[in-house]
XYZ file of C-alpha atoms in Angstrom:
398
model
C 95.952 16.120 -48.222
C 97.715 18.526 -50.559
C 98.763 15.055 -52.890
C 95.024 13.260 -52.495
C 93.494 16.333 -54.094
C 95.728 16.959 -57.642
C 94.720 13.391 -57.670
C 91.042 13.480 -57.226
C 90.975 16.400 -59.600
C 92.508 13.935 -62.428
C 90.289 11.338 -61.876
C 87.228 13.342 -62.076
C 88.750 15.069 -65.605
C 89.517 11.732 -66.728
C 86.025 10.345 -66.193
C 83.947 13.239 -68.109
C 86.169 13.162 -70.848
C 86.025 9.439 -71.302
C 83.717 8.203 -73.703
C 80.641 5.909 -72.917
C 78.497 3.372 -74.310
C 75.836 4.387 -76.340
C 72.407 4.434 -74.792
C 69.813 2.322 -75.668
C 66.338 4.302 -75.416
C 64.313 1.458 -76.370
C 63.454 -1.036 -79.151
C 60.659 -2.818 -80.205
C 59.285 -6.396 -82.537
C 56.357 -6.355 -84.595
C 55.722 -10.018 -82.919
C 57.707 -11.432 -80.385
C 55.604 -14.388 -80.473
C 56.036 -15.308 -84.746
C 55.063 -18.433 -86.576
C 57.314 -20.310 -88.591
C 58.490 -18.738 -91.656
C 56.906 -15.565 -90.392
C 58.547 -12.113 -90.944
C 59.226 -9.988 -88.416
C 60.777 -6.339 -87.802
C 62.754 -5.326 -85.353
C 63.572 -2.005 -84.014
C 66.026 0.050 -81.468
C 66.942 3.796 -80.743
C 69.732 4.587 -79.554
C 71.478 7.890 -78.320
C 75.485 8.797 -78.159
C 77.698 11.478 -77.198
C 79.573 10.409 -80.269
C 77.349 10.229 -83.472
C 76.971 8.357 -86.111
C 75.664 5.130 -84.706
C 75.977 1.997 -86.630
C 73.699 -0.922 -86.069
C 74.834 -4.089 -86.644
C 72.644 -7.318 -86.257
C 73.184 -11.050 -85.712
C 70.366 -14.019 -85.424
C 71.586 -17.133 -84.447
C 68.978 -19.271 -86.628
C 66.217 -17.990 -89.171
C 67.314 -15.737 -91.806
C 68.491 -11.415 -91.367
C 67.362 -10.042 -94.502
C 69.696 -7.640 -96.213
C 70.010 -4.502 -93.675
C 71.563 -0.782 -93.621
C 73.817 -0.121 -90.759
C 72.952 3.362 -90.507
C 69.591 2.245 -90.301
C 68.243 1.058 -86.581
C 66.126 -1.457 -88.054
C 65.672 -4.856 -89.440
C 64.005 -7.878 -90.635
C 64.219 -11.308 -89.773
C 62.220 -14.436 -91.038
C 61.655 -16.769 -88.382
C 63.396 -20.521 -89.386
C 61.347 -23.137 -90.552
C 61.539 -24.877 -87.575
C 59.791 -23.889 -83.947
C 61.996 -22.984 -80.758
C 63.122 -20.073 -78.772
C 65.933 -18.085 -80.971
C 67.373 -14.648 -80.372
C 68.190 -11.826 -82.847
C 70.963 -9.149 -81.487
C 71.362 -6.068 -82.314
C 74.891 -3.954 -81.643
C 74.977 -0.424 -81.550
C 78.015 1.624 -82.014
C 79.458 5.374 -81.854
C 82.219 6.510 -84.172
C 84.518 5.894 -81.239
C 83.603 2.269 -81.542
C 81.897 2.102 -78.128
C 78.977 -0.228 -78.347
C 75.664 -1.540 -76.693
C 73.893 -4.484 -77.375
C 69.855 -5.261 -77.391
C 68.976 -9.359 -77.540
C 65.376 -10.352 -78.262
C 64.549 -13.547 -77.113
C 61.854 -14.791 -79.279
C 59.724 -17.948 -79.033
C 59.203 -19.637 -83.051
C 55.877 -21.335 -83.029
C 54.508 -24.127 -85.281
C 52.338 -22.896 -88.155
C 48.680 -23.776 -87.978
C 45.208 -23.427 -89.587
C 42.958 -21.255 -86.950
C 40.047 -19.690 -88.164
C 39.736 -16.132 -87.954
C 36.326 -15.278 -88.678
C 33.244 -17.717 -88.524
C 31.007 -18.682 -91.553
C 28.457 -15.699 -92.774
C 31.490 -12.971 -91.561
C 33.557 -12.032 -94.565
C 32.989 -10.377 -97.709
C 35.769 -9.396 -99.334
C 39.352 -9.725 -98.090
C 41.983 -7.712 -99.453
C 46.083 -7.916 -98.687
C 47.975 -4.841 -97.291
C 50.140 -4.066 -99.960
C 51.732 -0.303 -98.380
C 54.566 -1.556 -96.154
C 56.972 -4.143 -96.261
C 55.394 -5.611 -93.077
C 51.600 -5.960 -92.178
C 48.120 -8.168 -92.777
C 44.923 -7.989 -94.441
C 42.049 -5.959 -94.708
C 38.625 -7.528 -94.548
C 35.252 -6.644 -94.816
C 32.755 -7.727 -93.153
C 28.902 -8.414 -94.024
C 27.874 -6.653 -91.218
C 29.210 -3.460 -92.598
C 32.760 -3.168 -90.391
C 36.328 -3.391 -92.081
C 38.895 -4.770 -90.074
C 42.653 -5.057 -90.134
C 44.316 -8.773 -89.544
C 47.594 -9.451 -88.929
C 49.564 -12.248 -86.723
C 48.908 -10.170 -84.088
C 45.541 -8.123 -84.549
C 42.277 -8.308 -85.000
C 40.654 -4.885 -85.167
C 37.797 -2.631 -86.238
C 38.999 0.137 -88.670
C 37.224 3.781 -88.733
C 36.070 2.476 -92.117
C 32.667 0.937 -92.687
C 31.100 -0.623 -95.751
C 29.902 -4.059 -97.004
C 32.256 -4.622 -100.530
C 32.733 -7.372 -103.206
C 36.037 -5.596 -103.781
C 38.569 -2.748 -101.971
C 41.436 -0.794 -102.589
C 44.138 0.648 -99.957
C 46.342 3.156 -100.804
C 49.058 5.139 -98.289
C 49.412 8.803 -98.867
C 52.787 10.934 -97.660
C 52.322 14.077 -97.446
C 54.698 17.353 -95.845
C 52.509 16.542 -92.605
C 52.035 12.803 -92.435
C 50.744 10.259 -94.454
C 47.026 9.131 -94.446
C 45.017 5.991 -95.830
C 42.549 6.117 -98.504
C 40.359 3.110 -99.383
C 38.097 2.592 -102.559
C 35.207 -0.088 -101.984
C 33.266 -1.170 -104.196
C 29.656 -3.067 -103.450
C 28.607 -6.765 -104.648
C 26.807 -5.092 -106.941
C 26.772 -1.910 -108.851
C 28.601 0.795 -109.766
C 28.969 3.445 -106.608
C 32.198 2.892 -105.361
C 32.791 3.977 -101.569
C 35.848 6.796 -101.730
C 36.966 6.787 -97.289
C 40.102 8.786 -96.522
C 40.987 10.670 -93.529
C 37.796 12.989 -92.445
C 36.042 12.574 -95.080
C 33.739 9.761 -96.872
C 31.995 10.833 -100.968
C 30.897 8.421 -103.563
C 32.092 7.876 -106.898
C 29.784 6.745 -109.770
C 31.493 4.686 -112.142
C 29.228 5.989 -115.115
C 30.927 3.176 -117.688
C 29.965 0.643 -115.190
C 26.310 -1.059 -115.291
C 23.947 -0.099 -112.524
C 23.083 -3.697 -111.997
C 26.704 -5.099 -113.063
C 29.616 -6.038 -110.697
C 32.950 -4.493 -110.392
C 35.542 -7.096 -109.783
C 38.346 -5.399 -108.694
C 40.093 -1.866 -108.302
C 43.554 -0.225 -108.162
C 45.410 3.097 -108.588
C 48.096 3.727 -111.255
C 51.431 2.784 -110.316
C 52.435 6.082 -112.191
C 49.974 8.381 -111.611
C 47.864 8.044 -108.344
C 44.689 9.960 -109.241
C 44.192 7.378 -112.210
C 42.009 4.286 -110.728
C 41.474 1.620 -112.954
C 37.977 -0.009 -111.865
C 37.396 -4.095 -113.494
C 33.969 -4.814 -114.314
C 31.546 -7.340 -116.003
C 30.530 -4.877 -118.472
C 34.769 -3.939 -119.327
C 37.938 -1.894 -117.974
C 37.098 1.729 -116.693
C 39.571 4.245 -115.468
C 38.541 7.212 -113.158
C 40.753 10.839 -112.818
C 40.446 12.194 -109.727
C 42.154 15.404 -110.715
C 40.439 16.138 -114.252
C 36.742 14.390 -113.340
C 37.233 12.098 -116.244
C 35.818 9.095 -116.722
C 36.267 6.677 -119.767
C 36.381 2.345 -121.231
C 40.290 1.376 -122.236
C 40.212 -0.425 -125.032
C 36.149 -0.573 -125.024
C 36.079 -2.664 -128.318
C 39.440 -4.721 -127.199
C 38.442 -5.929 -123.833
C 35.338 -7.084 -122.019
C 34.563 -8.230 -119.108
C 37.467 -7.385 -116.692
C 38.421 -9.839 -113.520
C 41.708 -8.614 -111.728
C 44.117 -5.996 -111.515
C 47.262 -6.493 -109.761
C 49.906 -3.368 -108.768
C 53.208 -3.539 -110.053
C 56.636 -1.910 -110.201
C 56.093 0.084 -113.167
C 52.554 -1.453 -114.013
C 49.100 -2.128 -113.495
C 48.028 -5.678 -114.934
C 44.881 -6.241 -115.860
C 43.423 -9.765 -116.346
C 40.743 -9.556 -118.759
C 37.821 -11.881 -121.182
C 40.696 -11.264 -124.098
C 43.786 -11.460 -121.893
C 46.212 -10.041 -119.557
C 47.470 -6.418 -120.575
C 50.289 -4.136 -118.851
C 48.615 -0.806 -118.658
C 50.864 2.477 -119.272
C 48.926 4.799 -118.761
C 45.405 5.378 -120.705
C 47.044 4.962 -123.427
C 44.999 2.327 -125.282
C 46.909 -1.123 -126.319
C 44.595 -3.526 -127.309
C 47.725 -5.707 -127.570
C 47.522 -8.312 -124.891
C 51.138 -9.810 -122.960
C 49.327 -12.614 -123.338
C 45.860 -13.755 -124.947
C 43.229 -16.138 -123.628
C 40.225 -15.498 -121.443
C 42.132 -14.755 -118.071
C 40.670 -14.124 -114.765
C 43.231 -13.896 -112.551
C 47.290 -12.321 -112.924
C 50.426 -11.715 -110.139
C 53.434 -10.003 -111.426
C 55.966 -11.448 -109.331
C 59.883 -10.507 -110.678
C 60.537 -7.347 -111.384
C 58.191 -5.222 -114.389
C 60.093 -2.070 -114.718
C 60.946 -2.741 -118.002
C 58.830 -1.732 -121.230
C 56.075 -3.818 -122.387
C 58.277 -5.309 -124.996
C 61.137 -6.169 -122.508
C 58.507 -8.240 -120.615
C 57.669 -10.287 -123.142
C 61.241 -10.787 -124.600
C 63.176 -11.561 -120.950
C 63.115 -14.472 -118.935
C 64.172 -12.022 -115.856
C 60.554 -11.061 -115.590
C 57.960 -13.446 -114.759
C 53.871 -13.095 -114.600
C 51.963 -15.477 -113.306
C 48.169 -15.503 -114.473
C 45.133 -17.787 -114.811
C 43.893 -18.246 -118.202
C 41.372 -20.829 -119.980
C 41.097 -22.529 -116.628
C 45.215 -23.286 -115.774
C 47.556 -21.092 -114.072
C 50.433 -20.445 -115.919
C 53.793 -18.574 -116.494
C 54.927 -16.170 -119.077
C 51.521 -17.719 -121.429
C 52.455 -21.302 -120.573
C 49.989 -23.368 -118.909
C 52.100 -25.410 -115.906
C 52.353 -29.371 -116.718
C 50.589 -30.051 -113.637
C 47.410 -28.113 -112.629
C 44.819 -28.022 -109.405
C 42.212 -29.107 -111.286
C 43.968 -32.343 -111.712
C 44.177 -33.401 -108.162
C 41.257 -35.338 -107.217
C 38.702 -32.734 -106.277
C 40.576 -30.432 -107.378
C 39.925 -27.155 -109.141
C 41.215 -23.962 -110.170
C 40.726 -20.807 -108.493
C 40.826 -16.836 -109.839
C 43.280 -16.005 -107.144
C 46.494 -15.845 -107.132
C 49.556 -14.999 -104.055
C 53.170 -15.851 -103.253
C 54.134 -16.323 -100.297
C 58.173 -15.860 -98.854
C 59.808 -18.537 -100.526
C 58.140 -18.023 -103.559
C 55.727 -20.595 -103.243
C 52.311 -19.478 -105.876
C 48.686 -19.925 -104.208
C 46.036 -20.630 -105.883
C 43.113 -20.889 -103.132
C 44.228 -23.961 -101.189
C 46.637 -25.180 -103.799
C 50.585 -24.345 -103.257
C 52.314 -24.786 -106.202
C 56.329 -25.545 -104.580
C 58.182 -25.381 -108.444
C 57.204 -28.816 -108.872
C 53.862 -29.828 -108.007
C 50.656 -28.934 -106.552
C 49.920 -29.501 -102.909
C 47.195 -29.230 -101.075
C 47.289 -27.207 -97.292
C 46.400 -29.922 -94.707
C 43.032 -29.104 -92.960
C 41.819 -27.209 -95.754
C 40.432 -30.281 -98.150
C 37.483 -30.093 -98.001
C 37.180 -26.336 -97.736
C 35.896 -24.302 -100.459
C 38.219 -21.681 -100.911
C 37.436 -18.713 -103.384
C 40.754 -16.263 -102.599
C 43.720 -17.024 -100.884
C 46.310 -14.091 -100.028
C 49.844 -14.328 -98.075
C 50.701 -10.942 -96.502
C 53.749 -9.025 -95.972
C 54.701 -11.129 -92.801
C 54.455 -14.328 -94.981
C 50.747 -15.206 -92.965
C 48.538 -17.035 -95.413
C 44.867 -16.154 -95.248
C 41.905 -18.217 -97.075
C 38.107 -16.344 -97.703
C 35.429 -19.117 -98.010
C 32.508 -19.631 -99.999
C 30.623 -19.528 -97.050
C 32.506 -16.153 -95.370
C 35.174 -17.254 -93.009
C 38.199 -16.162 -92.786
C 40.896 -18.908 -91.817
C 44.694 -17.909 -91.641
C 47.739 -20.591 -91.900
């Protein structure tokens, strides 16, 4: 008995010193059930006697973007191909004990469903706050809803709009959306943010006009720059102000689209990088444009964007899209029936929609199912879902 016991003493000593595996407290996919080519995040906590954790992760097809291993997160776009594929994640202390989580995830084949039925949508606008989500849409019957691969839901928000904004807020205590809608027609544009719902009179807009499109400074967030028929306003929320950039330089405004360091406007004279409210009546590029996408990298000067190759805006102008001011060699409206949209997207691999056109780097194809659709906007969301607004208000999703 006396030799059992020194024994029994060591054992127990040697067991609560001993290190352990680190604990997985749970983990989480945005879509365990994702489409091909579809983005998806994945998540897992994890809890150690012997901090820091490192997170290391491993897919065994599809494609890991780029991750942090301090960071207990991920994303992964599914391969091109449907299946069932896994994506592991490792977690490990500083003692190099470790825990692994595998998701087993089912790839589906991509397909054209429709959303929301003919006489339902009335403006649909991408989520553009987070590097994963869907699309906002309003509805004629006064709801807005949030789409994604995965949801279908009313929002708090109401409102029947020809055009929104969506902006994310952080804050010491949180974060909070605010959305900007603006109707078919007019010039009160709905201001909806957490507890609270005003209106905001665009007094350089026409009563009976139609603003096209709205967006907040990339720079300074109280500035929103509202697109109209009758030119391009700009709104302070701080100062009250209200005032026309440019009012003897540019018209009738179409687009706006956010950017790294600017907001591009595609206007009756052409597309301009706005700094500010400082007035430039110097377009990037001239022509009568109704549509622009800034799609690699713009934090540069204006200057620097027209002088480098590195950055690259793609816009629609005199009825063509084109690059950097150069009309592509081949166009939509050259494919039998075709025609050229105001709307422009890119989707994951860099692929450029226009409506129901995808231009690959080389030519124009059309999406099967969708010929003999008519298509007015097209917009590919953070997951890499593609999402077509009718003329006659449905809402299909590839």
């Amino acid at each position: 008995m006396r030799t059992i016991i020194p024994w029994c003493l060591l054992a127990f000593f040697v067991w609560s010193c001993s290190s352990s595996a680190p604990s997985i407290l749970g983990s989480s996919a945005s879509d365990s059930n994702p489409v091909t080519g579809q983005k998806v995040l994945f998540q897992v906590w994890g809890l150690s006697d012997n901090p820091p954790l490192r997170y290391a992760w491993h897919a065994d097809s599809g494609e890991l973007e780029e991750w942090n291993e301090e960071q207990p997160y991920a994303y992964w776009i599914a391969p091109d191909s449907p299946g069932p594929c896994s994506v592991a994640c490792t977690i490990m202390d500083s003692e190099d004990n470790s825990s692994t989580r595998v998701f087993e995830i089912t790839v589906n084949q991509r397909e054209l469903k429709t959303v929301l039925g003919h006489g339902t949508v009335s403006c649909l606008e991408k989520q553009r706050i987070s590097l994963i989500g869907g699309a906002w849409v309003s509805t004629r019957d006064g709801q807005i809803r949030y789409i994604s691969s995965s949801a279908n839901e009313v929002s708090s928000w109401t409102g029947v709009f020809g055009a929104m904004y969506i902006e994310l807020y952080f804050t010491l205590y949180g974060s909070s959306y605010s959305l900007w809608g603006a109707p078919v027609q007019g010039n009160e544009i709905s201001v909806q943010s957490s507890g609270s719902t005003s209106t905001l009179v665009c007094q350089k807009c026409a009563p009976d006009g139609t603003i096209h499109d709205l967006a907040a400074d990339v720079l300074d967030t109280d500035l929103l720059w509202i697109a109209s028929d009758s030119g391009l306003h700009w709104y302070h929320s701080k100062s009250g102000n209200h005032d026309t950039y440019e009012a003897d330089a540019i018209g009738e405004t179409h687009d706006l689209f956010s950017g790294k360091r600017f907001v591009y406007a595609a206007a009756d004279t052409g597309i301009f990088a706005l700094e500010g409210t400082k007035d430039d009546d110097t377009p990037l590029y001239p022509g009568d444009s109704c549509a622009v996408l800034e799609i690699i990298g713009d934090d540069a000067t204006t200057q620097e964007i027209e002088d480098s190759d590195a950055v690259t805006v793609w816009h629609v102008t005199g009825g063509d899209v084109c690059r950097n001011g150069q009309a592509l060699a081949d166009q939509p409206h050259d494919l039998p029936g075709g025609e050229t949209i105001c709307s422009l997207s890119v989707d994951l691999k860099g692929n450029i929609w226009c409506g129901k056109y995808r231009w690959d780097g080389a030519s124009w194809q059309v999406q099967a199912g969708l010929e003999d659709a008519d298509v007015v906007k097209s917009a590919v969301s953070n997951e890499g879902i593609v999402y077509f607004q009718t003329a006659s208000g449905a809402l299909l999703r590839w």
